[in-house]
Coordinates of C-alpha atoms and ligand atoms in Angstrom, one line a residue:
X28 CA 0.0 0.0 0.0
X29 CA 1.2 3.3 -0.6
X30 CA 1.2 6.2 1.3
X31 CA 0.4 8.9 -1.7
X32 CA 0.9 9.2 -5.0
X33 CA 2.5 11.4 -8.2
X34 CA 1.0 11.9 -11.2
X35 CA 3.4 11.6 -14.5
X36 CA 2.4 13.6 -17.6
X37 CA 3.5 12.6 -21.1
X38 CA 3.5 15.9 -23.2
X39 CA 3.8 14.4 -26.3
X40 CA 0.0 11.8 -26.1
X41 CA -1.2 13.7 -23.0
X42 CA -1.5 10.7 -21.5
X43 CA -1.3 10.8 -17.5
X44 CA 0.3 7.9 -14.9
X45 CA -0.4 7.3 -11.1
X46 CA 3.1 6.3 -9.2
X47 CA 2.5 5.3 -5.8
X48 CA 4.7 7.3 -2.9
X49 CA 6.2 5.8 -0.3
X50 CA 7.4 7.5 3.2
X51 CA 10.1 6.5 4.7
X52 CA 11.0 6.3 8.7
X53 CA 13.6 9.5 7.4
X54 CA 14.1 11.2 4.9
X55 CA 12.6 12.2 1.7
X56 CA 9.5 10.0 0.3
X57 CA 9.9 7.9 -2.3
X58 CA 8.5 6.9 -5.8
X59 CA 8.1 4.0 -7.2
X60 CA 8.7 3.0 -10.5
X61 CA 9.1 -0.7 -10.5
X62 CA 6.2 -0.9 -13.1
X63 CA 7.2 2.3 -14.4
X64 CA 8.5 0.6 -17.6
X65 CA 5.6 -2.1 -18.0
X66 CA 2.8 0.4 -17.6
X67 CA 4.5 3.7 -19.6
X68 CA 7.1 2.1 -21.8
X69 CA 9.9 4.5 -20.2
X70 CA 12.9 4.1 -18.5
X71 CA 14.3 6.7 -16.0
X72 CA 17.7 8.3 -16.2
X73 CA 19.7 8.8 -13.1
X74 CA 23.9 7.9 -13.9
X75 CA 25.6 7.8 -10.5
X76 CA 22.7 7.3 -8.2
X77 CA 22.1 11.3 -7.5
X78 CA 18.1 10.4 -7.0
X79 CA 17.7 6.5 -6.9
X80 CA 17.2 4.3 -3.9
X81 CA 18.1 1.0 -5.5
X82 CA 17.0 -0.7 -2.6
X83 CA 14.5 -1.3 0.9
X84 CA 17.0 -1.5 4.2
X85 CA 16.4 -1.3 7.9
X86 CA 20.2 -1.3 9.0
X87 CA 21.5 2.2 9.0
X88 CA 20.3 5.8 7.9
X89 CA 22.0 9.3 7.3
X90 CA 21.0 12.5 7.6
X91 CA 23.5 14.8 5.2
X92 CA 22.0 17.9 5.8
X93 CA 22.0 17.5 9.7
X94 CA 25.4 15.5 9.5
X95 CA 23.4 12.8 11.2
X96 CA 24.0 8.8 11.5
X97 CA 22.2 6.0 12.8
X98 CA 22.8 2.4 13.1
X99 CA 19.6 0.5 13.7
X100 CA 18.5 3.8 15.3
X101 CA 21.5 4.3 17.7
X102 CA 23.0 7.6 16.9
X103 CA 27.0 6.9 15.8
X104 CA 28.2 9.3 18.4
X105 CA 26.5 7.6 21.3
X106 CA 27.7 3.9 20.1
X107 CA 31.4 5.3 18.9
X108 CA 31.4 6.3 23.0
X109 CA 29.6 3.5 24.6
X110 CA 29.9 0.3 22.2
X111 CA 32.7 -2.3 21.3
X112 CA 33.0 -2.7 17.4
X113 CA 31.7 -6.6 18.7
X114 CA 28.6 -5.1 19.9
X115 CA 27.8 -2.8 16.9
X116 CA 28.7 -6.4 14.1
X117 CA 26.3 -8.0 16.3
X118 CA 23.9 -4.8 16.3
X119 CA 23.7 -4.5 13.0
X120 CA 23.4 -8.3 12.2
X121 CA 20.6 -8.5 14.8
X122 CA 18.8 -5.2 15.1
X123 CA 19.4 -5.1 19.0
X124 CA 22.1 -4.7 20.7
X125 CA 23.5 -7.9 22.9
X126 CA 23.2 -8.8 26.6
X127 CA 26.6 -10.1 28.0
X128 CA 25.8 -13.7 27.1
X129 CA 24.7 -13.0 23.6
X130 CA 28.1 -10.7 23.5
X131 CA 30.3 -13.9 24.7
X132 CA 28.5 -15.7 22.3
X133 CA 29.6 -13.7 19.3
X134 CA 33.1 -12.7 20.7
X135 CA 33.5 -16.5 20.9
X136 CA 32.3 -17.4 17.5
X137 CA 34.5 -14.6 15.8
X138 CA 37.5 -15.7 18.0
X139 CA 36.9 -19.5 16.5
X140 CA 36.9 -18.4 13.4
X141 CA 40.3 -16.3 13.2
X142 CA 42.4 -18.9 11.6
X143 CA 43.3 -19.8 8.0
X144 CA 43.9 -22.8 6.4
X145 CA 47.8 -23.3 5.7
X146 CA 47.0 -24.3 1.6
X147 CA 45.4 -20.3 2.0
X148 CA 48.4 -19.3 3.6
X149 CA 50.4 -20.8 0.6
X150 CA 48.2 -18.2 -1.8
X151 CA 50.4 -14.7 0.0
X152 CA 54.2 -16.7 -1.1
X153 CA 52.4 -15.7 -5.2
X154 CA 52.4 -12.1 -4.4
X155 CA 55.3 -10.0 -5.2
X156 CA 56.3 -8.5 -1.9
X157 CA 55.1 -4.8 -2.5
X158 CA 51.9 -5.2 -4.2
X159 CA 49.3 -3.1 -2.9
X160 CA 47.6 -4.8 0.5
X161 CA 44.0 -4.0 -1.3
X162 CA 45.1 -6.4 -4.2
X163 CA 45.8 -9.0 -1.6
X164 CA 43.3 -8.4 0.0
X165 CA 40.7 -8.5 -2.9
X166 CA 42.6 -11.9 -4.1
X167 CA 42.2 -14.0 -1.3
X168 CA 38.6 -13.3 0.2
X169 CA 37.7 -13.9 -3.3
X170 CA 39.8 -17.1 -3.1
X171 CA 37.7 -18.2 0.2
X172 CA 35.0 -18.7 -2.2
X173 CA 37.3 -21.8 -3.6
X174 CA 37.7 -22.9 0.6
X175 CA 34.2 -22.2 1.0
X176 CA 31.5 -22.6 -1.4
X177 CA 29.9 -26.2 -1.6
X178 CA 28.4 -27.0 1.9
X179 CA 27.7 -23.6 1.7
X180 CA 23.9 -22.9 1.2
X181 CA 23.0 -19.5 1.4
X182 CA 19.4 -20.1 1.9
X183 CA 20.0 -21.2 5.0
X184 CA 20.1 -18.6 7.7
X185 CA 23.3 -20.6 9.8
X186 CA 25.2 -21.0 7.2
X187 CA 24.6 -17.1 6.6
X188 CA 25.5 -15.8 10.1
X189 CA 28.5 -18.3 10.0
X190 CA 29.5 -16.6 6.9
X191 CA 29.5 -13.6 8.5
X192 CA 31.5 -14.7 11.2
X193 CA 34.0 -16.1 8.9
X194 CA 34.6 -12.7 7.1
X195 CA 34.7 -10.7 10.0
X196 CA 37.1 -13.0 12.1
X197 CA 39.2 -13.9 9.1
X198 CA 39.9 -10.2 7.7
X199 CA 42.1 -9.2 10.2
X200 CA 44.4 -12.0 10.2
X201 CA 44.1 -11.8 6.2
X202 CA 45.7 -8.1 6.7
X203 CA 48.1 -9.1 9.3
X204 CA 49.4 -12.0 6.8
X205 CA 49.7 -9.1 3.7
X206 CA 51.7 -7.3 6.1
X207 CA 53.7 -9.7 7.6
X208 CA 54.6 -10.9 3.6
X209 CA 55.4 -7.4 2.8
X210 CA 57.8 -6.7 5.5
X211 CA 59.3 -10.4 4.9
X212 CA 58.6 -11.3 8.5
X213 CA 57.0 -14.7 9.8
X214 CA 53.2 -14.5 10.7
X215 CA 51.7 -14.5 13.8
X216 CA 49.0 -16.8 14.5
X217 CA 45.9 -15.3 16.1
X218 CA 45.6 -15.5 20.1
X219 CA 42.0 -16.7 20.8
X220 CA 42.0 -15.0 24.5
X221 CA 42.9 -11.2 23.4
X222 CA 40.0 -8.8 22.3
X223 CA 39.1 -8.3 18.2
X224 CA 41.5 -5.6 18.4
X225 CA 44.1 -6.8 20.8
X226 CA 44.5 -9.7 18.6
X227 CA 45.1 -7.6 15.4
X228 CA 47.5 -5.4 16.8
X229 CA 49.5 -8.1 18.3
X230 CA 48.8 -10.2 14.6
X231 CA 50.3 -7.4 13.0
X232 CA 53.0 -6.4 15.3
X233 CA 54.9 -8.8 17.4
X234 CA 57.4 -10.4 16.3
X235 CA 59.2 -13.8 17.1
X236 CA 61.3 -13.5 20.1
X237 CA 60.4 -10.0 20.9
X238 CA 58.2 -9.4 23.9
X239 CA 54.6 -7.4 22.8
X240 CA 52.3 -5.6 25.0
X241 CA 48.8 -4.4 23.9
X242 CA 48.5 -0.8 24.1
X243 CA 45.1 0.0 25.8
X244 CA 44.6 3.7 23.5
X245 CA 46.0 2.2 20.2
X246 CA 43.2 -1.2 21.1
X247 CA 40.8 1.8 22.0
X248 CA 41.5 4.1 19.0
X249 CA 41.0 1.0 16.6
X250 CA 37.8 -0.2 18.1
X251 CA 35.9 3.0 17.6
X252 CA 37.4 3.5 14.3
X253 CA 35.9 0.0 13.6
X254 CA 32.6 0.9 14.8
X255 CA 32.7 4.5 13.0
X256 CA 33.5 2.5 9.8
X257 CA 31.1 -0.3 10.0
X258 CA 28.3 1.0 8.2
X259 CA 27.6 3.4 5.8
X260 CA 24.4 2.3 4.1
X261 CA 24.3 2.4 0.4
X262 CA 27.6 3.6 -0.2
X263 CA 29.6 2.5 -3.3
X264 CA 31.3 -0.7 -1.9
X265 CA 28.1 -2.0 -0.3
X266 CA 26.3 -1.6 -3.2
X267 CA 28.8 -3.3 -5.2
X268 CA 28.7 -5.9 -2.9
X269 CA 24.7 -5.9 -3.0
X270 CA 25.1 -6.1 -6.6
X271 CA 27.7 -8.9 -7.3
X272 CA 25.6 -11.1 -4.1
X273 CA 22.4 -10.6 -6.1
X274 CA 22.9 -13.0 -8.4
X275 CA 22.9 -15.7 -5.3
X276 CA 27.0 -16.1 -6.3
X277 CA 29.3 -16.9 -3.6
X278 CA 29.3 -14.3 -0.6
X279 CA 33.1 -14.4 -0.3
X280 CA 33.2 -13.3 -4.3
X281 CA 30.4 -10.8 -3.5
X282 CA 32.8 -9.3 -0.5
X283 CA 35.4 -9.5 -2.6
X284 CA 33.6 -6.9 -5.6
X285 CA 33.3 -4.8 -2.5
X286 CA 36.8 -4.4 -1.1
X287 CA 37.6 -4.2 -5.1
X288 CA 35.1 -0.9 -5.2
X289 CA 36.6 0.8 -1.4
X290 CA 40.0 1.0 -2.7
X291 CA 39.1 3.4 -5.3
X292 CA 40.2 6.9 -4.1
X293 CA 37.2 8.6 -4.1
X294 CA 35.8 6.0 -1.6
X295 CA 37.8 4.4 1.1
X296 CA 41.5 4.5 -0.8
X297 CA 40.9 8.7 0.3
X298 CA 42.5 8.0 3.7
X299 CA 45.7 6.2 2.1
X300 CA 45.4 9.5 -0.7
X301 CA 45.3 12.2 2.0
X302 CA 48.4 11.3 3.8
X303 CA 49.7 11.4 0.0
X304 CA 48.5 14.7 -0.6
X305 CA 49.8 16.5 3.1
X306 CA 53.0 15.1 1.9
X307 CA 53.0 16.8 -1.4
X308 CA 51.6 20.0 0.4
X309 CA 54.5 19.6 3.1
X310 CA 54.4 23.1 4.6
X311 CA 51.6 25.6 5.7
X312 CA 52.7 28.0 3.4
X313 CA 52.1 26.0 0.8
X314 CA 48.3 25.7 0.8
X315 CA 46.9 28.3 -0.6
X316 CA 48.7 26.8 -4.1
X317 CA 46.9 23.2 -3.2
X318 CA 43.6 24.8 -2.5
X319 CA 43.6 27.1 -5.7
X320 CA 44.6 23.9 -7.6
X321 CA 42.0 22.0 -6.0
X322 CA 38.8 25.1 -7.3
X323 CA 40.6 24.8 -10.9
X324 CA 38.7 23.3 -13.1
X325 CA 41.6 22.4 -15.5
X326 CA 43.7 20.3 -12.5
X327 CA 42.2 17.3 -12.0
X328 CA 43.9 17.4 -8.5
X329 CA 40.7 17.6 -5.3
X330 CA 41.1 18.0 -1.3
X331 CA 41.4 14.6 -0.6
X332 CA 39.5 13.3 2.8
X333 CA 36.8 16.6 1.3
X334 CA 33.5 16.3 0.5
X335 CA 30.8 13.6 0.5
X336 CA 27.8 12.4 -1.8
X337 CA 25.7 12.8 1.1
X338 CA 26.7 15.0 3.8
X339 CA 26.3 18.1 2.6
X340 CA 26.9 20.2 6.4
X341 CA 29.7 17.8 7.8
X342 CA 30.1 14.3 8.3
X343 CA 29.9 13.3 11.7
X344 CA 32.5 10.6 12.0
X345 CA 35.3 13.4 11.1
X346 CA 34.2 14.9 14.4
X347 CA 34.9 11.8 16.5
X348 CA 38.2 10.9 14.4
X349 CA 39.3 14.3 15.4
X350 CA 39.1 13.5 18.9
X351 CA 40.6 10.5 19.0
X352 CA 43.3 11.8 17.3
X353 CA 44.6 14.0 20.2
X354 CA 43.9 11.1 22.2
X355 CA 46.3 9.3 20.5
X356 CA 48.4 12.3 19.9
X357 CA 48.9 12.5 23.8
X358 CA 50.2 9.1 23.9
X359 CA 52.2 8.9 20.7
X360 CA 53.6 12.6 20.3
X361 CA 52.3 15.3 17.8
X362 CA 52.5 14.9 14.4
X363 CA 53.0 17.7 12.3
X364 CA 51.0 16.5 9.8
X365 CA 48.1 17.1 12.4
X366 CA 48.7 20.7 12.4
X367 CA 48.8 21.0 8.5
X368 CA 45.5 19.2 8.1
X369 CA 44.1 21.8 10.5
X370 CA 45.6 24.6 8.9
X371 CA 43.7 23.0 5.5
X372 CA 40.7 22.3 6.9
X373 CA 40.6 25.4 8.2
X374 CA 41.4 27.9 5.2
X375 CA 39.2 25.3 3.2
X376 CA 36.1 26.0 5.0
X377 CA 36.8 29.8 4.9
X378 CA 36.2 29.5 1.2
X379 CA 33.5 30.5 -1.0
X380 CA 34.2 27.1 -3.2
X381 CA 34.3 24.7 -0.2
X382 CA 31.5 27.2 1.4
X383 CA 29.0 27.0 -1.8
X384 CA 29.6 23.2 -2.9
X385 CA 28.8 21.8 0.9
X386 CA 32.5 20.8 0.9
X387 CA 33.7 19.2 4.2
X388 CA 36.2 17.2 6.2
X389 CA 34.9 13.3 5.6
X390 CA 35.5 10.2 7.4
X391 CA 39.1 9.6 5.8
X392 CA 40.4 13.0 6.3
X393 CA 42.0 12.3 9.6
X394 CA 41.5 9.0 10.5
X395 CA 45.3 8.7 8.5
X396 CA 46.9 10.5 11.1
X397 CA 45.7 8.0 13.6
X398 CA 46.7 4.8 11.7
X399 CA 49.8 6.4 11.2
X400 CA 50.6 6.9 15.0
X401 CA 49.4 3.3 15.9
X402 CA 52.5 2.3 13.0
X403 CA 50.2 1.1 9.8
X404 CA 51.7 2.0 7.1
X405 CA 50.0 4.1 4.7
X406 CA 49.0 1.5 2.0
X407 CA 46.9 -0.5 5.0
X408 CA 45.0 2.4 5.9
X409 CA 42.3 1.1 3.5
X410 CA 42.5 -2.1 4.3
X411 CA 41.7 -1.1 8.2
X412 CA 38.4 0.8 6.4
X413 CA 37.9 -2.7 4.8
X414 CA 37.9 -4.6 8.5
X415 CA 35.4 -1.8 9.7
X416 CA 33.2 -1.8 6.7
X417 CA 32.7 -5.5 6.5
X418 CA 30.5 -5.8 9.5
X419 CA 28.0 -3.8 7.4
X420 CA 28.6 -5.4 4.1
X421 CA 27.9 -8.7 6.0
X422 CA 24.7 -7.1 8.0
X423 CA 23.3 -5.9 4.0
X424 CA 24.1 -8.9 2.5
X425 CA 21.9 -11.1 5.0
X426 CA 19.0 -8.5 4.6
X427 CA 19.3 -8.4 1.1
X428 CA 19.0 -12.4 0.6
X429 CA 17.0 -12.5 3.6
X430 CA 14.1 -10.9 1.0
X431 CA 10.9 -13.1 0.3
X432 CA 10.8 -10.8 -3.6
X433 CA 15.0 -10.9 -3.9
X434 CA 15.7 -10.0 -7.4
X435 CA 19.4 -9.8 -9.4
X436 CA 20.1 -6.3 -9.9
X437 CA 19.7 -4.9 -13.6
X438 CA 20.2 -1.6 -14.0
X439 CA 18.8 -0.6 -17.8
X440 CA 20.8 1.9 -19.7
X441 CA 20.5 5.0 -22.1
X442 CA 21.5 4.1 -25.6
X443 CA 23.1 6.8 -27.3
X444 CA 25.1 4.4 -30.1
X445 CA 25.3 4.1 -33.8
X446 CA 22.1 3.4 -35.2
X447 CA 21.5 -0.2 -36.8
X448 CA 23.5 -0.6 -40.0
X449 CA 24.8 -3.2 -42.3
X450 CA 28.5 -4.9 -42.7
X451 CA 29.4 -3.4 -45.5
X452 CA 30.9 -6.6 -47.4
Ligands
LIG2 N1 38.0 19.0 -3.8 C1 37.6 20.0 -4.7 N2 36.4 20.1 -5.3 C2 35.5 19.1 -5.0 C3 35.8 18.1 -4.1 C4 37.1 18.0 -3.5 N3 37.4 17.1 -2.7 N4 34.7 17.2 -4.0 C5 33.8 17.7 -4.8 N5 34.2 18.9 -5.4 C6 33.5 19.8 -6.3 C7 33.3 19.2 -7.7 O1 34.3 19.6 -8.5 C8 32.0 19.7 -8.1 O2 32.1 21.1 -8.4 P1 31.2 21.7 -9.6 O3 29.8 21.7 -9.1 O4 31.7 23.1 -9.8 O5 31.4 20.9 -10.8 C9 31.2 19.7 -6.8 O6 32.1 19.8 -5.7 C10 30.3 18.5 -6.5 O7 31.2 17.3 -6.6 P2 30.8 16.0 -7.3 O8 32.1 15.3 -7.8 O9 29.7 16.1 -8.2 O10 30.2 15.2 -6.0 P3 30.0 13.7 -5.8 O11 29.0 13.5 -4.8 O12 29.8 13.0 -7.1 O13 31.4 13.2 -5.2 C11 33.1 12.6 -3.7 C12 31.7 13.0 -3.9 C13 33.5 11.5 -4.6 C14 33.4 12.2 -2.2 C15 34.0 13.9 -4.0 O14 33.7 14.9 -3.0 C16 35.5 13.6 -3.9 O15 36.1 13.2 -4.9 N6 36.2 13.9 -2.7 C17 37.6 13.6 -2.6 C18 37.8 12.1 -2.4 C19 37.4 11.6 -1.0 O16 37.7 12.2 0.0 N7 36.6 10.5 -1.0 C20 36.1 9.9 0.2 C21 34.6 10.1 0.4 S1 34.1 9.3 1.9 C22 34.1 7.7 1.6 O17 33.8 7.2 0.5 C23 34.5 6.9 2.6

């Protein structure tokens, strides 16, 4: 049933259409036009998504004008302050948030799951030793489709939340593996008794025969980065991932289209990109050159870590990544790239261009920094987005095969080719 409806005029036969309207919990109404085609004949036109919902979803909403984000109705800031990343995978799986069993429970399950087979361990030796972490990291969660696939039945919801389990438990010691094989040093295997994060940090940075102790603010920092990452709703990777796991294929090959679609630099490859670009703006008094180059129309060259499909006022998770970076700041020393991203940020949103375009500080503009401090290299920056995002891409692919009226996703297109014509011999 719909809550209203449009009326659609052809011009050209004067002929008139009802649409039905729908309102959602937030946000502006929609219209429908699933029958648009079968009833009218036409198609609508709308390249990059700028006024299409391409789906229905309960998990996560944003406001871009108010800078506002929910999961499952929990504002970010209140679960970036009060909620593990644990709590807000099983949150968004689940709707609710856990009790301490039900937390246990997942903790456990995710903990179980950490370790990968030795023939997948094999897979890192084919990889030159300074290819991109988001290559290797694309590669082999694709390859657990080949580990994982046949007992696999995704119509069953078990083997679905086990699935999840799997990618968010396995991710972490994936990355740990692509660094350990870029720096030439021997893995370490996952210890089942630390925290998520705990047993990343120590994954990615102990080393045989050394002695290495958790830091409580880098484990701190990373969990709410985790949980500020985890969902996005339909962002470019998710709906890449939506997209590839519509045609019921395997759900490590559907993850794998969406770690493929977040290394882009206009999505999550902007954190690795903004470090980049501080470097090449090096000094303070250099830029007013960068932001001039950045309004030129001619220079292909943009803020990096600015501006936001949707978040047209600010993006709220840029606030809390701020923070935490003087938390971590305190512990780990200042980093003068802090001050120039300030200084940028601040001249930036001084200006008419930045000013008229809704141009702000995003998600990626400072969470670099951070990484940085806590000793990831730049090129893993991404893949930390990746660990973050997956609890959401996990969360949307359950709802979305979850659906009683699931259907493969077919976009239509706008044929502007070379008319029919003949082979000329
Ligand atoms: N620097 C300079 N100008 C910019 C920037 C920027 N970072 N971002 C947008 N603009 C300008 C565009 O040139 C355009 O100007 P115009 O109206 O005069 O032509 C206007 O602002 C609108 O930009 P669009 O590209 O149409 O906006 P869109 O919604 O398609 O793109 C995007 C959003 C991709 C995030 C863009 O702002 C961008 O490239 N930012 C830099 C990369 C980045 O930080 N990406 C991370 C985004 S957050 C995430 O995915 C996790």
């Amino acid at each position: 049933m719909s809550d209203s409806k449009v009326t659609l005029t052809d011009h050209e036969t004067g002929k008139t259409y009802e649409l039905p309207v729908y309102k959602a919990t937030y946000g502006s109404p929609l219209i429908d036009i699933t029958s648009l085609n079968k009833e009218t004949g036409f198609f609508t036109y709308d390249p990059g998504f700028m006024s299409t919902a391409s789906c229905r979803s309960d998990i996560t909403y944003l406001d871009g004008a108010k800078g506002e984000l929910m999961y499952r109705g929990y504002p970010i800031e209140q679960l970036a302050e009060k909620c593990s990343f644990m709590e807000v995978f099983y949150l968004l799986l689940n709707s609710e948030l856990p009790n301490a069993e039900q937390l246990n429970e997942i903790e456990r399950e995710v903990a179980d799951h950490t370790i990968l087979y030795e023939s997948l361990l094999h897979l890192f030796e084919g990889f030159h030793y300074d290819a991109h972490p988001m290559a290797i990291l694309t590669g082999v969660v694709g390859s657990l489709s080949a580990f994982y696939n046949d007992p696999l039945d995704i119509t069953n919801p078990e083997h679905r939340l086990e699935t999840a389990y799997r990618i968010i438990a396995k991710l972490p010691t994936i990355a740990a593996v692509t660094y350990k094989h870029s720096v030439g040093e021997r893995f370490t295997y996952a210890n089942s008794k630390m925290s998520y994060c705990g047993r990343f940090l120590h994954m990615m940075f102990s080393r045989s025969g050394e002695d290495y102790e958790i830091d409580p603010v880098a484990e701190k920092a990373l969990d709410v980065l985790f949980v500020l990452h985890a969902d996005h709703e339909q962002n470019a990777s998710t709906s890449t991932m939506r997209l590839a796991g519509s045609s019921d294929t395997n759900p490590y090959a559907a993850i794998a289209a969406g770690i493929a679609s977040l290394w882009g630099p206009t999505h999550g490859g902007a954190n690795e990109a903004v470090l980049k670009m501080l470097r090449n703006i090096g000094d303070v008094k250099n830029i007013d050159k960068y932001i001039a180059k950045a309004k030129d129309k001619n220079d292909p060259f943009r803020l990096m870590g600015f501006g936001h499909r949707v978040y047209k006022n600010f993006d709220p998770r840029a606030k809390i990544i701020k923070n935490i970076c003087y938390q971590v700041m305190e512990k780990y020393g200042n980093d003068p790239r802090m001050e120039l991203a300030m200084k940028l940020e601040e001249i930036a949103l001084k200006d008419e261009y930045f000013i008229k375009r809704g141009l702000y500080p995003n998600v990626d503009f400072y969470s670099g920094i951070i990484y940085s401090a806590l000793g990831f290299p730049e090129e893993m920056f991404t893949v930390l987005f990746t660990i973050g995002r997956a609890a959401g891409w996990m969360a949307h692919w359950i709802e979305m095969i979850s659906e009683p009226h699931k259907r493969i996703g077919r976009p239509r297109q706008y044929y502007t080719g070379l008319a029919r014509r003949d082979v000329p011999r």
